[in-house]
Short mmCIF file of C-alpha atoms (C1' of nucleotides) in Angstrom, two decimals:
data_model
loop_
_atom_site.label_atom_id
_atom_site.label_comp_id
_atom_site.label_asym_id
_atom_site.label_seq_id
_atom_site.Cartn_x
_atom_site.Cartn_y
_atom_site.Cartn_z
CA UNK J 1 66.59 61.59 124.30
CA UNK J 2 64.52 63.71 125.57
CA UNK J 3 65.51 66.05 128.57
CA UNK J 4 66.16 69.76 128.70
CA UNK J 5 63.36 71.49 130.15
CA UNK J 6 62.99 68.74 133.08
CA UNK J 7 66.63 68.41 134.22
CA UNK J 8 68.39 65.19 134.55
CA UNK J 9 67.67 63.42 137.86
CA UNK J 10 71.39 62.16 138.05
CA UNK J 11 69.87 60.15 141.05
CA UNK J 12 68.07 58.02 138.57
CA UNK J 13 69.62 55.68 136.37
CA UNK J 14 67.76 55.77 133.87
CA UNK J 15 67.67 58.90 133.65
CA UNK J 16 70.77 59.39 133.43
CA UNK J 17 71.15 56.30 131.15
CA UNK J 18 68.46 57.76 128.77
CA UNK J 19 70.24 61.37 128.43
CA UNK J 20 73.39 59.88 126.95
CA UNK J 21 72.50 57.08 124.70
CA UNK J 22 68.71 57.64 124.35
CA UNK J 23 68.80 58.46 121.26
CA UNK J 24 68.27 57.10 117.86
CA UNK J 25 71.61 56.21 116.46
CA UNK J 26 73.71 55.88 119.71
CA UNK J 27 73.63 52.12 120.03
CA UNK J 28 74.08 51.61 116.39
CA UNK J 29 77.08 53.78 116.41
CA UNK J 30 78.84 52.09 119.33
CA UNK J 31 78.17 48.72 118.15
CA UNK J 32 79.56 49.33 114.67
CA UNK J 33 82.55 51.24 116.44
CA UNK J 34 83.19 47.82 118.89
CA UNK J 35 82.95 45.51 115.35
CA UNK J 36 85.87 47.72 114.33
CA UNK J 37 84.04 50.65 111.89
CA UNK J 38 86.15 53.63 113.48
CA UNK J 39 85.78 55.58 110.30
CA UNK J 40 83.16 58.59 110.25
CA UNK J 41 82.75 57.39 106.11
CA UNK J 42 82.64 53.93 106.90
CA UNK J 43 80.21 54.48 109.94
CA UNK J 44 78.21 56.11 107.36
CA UNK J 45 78.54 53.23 104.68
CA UNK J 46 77.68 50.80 108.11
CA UNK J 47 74.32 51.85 108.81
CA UNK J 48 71.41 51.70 107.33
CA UNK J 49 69.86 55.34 106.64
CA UNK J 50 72.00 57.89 108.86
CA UNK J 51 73.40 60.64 107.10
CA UNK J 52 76.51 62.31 107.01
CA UNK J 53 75.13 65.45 109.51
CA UNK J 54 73.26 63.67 111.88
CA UNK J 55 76.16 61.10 111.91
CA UNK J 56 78.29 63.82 112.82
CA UNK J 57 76.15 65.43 115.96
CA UNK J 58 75.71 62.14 117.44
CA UNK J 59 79.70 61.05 117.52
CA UNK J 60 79.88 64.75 118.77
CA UNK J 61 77.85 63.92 121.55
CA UNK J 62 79.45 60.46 122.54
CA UNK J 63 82.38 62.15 122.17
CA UNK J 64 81.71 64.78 124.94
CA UNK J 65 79.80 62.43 126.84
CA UNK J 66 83.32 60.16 127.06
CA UNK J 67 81.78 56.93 125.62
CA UNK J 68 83.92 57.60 122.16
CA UNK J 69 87.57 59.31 121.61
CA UNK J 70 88.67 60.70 118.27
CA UNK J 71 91.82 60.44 116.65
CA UNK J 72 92.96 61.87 113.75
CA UNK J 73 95.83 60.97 111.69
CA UNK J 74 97.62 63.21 109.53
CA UNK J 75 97.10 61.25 106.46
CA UNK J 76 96.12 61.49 102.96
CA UNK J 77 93.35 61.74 102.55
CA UNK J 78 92.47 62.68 106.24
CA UNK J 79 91.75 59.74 108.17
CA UNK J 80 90.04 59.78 111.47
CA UNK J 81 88.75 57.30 113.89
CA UNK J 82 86.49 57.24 116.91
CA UNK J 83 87.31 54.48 119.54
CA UNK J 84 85.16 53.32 122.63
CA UNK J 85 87.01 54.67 125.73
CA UNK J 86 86.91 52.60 129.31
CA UNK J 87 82.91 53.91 130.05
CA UNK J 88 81.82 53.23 126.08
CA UNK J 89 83.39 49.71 126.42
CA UNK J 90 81.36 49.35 129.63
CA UNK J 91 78.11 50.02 127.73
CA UNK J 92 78.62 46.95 125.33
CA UNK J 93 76.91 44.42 127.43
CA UNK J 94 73.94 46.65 127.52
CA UNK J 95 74.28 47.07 123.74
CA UNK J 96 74.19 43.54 122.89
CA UNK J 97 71.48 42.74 125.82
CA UNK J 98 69.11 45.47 123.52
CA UNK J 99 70.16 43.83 120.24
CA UNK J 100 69.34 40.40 121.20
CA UNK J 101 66.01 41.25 122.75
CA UNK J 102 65.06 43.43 119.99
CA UNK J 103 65.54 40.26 117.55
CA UNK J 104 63.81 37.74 119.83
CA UNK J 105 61.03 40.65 120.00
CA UNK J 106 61.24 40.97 116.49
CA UNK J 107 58.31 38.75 114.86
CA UNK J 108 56.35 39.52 117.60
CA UNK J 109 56.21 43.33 116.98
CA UNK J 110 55.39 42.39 113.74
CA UNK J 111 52.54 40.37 114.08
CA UNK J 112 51.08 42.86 116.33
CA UNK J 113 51.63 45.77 113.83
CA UNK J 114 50.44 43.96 111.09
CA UNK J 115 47.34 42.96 112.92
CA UNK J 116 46.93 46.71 113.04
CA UNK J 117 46.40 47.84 110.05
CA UNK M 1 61.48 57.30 119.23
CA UNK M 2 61.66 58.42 115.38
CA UNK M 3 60.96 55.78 113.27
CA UNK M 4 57.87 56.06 111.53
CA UNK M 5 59.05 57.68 107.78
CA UNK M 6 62.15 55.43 107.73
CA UNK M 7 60.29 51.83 108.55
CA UNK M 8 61.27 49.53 111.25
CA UNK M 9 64.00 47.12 109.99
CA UNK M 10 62.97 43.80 111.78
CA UNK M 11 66.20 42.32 110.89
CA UNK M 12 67.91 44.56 113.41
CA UNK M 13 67.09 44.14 116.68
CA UNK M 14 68.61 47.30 118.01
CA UNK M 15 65.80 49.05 115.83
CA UNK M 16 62.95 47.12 116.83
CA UNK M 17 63.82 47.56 120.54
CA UNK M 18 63.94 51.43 119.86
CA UNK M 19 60.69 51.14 118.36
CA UNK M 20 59.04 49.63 121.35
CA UNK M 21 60.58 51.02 124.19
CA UNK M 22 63.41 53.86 122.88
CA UNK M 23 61.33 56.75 124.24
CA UNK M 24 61.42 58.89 127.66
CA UNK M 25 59.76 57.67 129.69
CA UNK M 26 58.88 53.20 128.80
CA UNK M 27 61.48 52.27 131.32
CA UNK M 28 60.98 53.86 134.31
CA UNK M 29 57.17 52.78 133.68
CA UNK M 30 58.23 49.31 133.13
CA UNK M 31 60.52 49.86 136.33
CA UNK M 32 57.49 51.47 138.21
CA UNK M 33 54.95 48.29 137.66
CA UNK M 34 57.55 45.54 137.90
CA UNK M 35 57.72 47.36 141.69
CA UNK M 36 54.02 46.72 142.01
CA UNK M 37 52.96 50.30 141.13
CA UNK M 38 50.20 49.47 139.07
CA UNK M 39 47.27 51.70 138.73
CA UNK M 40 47.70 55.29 136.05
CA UNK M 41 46.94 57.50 139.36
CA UNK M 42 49.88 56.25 141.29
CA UNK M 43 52.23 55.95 138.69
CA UNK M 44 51.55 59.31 137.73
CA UNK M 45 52.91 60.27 141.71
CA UNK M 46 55.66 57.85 141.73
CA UNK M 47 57.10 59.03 138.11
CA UNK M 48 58.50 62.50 138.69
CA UNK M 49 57.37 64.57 135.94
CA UNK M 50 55.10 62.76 134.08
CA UNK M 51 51.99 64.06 133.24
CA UNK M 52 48.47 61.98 133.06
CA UNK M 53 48.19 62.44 129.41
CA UNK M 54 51.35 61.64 128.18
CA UNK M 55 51.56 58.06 131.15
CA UNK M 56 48.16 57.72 129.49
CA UNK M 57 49.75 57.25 125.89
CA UNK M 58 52.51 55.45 127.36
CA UNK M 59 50.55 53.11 129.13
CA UNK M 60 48.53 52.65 125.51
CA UNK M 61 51.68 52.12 123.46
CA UNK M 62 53.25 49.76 125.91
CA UNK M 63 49.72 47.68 125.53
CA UNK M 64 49.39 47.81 122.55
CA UNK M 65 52.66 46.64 122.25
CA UNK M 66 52.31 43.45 124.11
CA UNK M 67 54.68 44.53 127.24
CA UNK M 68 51.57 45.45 129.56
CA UNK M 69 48.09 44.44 130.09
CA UNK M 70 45.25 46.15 131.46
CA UNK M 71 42.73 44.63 134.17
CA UNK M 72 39.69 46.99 134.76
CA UNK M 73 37.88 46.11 138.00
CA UNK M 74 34.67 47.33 138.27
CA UNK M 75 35.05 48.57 141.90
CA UNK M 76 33.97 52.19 142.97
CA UNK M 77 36.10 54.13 142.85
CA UNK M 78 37.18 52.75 138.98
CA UNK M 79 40.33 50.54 139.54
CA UNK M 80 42.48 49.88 136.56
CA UNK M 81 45.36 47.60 136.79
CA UNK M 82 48.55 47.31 134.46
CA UNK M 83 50.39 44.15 134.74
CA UNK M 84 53.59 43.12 132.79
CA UNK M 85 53.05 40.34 130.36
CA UNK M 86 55.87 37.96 129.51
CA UNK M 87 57.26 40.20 126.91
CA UNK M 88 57.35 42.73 129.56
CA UNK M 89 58.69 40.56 132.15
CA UNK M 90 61.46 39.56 129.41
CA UNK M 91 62.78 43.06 129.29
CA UNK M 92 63.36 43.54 133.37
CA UNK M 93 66.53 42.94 133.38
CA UNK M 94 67.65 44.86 130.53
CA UNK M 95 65.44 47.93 132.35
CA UNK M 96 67.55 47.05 135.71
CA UNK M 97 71.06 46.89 133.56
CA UNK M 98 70.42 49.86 132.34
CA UNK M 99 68.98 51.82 135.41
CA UNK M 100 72.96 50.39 137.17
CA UNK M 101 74.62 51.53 134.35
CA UNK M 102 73.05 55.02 134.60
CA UNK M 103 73.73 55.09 138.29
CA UNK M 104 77.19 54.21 137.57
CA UNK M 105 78.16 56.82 135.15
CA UNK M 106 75.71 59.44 136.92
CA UNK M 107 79.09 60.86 138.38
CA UNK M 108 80.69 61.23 135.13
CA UNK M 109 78.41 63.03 133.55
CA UNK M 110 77.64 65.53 136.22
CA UNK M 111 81.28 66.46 136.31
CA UNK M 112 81.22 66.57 132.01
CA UNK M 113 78.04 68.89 132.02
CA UNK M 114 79.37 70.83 134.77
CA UNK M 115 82.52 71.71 133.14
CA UNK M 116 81.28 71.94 129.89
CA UNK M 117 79.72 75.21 130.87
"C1'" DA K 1 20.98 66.90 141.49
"C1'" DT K 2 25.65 67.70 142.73
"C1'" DG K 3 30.17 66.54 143.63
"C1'" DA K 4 34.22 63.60 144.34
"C1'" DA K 5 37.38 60.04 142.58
"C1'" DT K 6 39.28 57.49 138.86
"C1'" DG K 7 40.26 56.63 134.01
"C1'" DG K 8 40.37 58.35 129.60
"C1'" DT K 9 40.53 61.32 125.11
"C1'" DG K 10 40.89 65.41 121.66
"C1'" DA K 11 43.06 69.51 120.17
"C1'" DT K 12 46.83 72.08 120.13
"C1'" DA K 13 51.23 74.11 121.59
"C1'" DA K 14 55.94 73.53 122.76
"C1'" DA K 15 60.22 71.30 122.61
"C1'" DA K 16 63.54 68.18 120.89
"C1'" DT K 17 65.37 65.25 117.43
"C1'" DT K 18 66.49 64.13 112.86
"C1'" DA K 19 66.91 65.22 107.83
"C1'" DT K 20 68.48 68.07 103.94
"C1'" DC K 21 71.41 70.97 101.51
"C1'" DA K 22 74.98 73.83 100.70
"C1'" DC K 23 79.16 75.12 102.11
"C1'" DT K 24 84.26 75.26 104.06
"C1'" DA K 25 88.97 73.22 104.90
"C1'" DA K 26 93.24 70.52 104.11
"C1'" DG K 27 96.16 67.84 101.32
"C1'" DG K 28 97.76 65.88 97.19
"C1'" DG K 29 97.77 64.69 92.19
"C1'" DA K 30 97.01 65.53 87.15
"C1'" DT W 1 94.74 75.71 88.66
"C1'" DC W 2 91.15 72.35 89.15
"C1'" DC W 3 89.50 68.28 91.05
"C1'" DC W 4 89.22 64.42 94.28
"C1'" DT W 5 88.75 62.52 98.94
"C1'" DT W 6 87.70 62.87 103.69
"C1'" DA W 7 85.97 65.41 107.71
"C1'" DG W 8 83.27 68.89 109.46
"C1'" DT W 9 79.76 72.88 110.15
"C1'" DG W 10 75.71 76.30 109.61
"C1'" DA W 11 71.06 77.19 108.52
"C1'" DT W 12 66.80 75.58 108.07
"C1'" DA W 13 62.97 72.35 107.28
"C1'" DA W 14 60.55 68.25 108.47
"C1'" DT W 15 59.19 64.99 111.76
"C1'" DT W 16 58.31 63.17 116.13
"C1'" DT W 17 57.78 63.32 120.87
"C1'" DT W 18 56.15 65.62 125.07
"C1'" DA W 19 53.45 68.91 127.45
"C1'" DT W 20 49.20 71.50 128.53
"C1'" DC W 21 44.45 72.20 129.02
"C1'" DA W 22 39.87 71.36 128.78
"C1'" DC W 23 36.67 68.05 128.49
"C1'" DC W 24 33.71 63.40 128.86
"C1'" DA W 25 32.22 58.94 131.26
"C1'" DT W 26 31.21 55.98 135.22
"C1'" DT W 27 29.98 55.03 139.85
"C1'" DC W 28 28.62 56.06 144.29
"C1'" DA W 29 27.78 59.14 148.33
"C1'" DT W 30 25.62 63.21 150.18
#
DNA sequence: ATGAATGGTGATAAAATTATCACTAAGGGA
DNA sequence: TCCCTTAGTGATAATTTTATCACCATTCAT
């Protein structure tokens, strides 16, 4: 997310936790890759307002981090597809554990940002 | 974390849960209080790296937000309190999932960033 | 009156992430 | 040859988050 200048503390979970999927996209990615969208066009089709680039960078990133592998078949036209590897399937729970709080959280945020304004 | 120009989609719960606490440093505040580290001066010692200012707007957010709420006691010297509300308490155990999943691929990633250069 | 301790804010700079746009590459078909 | 589809990259702008620094307010003790 947010980590360059102050190094990771890889003695701190969530530290560590928030340099590899603290970003925007990351859990959106890996849940649409675990419902089966392996496809970089599909992925891009899947969810709602990433583009092509930034799609790009971030299954770059999960790829070097080891939460994603890429395959690519010699089709045509060119087909490839990213799949969750042992330590990306391990990061489901967490995934869906986010999701589901973020929807029971859900009317509450907006009430309060409503309020707000 | 970066949602302001593209809205919040309340229908998704992994984007309302980035809203609220997808930034650097919400958990390990969370973390900090649910340990019974509760006033802005000692949180600012027990979270390495984090300035006054930017705990400050954290601390703000994270009330505003319904996760924490602020007792002031009028002692001398100024005591101000942050407790976790039931939203807040709600999240704990995603905050401790993820902190043990961080620990647990802390390993991996050292060796990745470590050969990567 | 002065200073120490705590909590807080405003202005601005610095850093990082995300968005946009144009471009390349490979393969196959009309 | 020209075009289509898919995947990918480079350069740069726009946006957002974090960091830094100086400052104010309150209360009490000296």
């Amino acid at each position: 997310m947010y980590q360059r200048k102050i190094p990771i503390d890889y003695e701190c979970g969530l530290s560590v936790a928030m340099e590899v999927v603290g970003s925007k996209w990351k859990f959106c990615i890996l849940d649409e890759v675990s419902k089966g969208i392996k496809r970089p066009k599909d992925l891009v089709n899947a969810i709602n307002g990433i583009t092509k680039r930034v799609l790009q960078k971030q299954l770059r990133e999960l790829e070097l981090h080891g939460l994603l592998e890429k395959t690519i078949y010699t089709e045509v036209p060119l087909r490839v597809e990213y799949h969750l590897t042992a330590s990306g399937r391990s990061l489901l729970p967490l995934v869906s554990a986010v999701d589901q709080w973020g929807m029971g959280f859900s009317s509450q945020l907006k009430t309060i940002l409503e309020t707000e304004e």
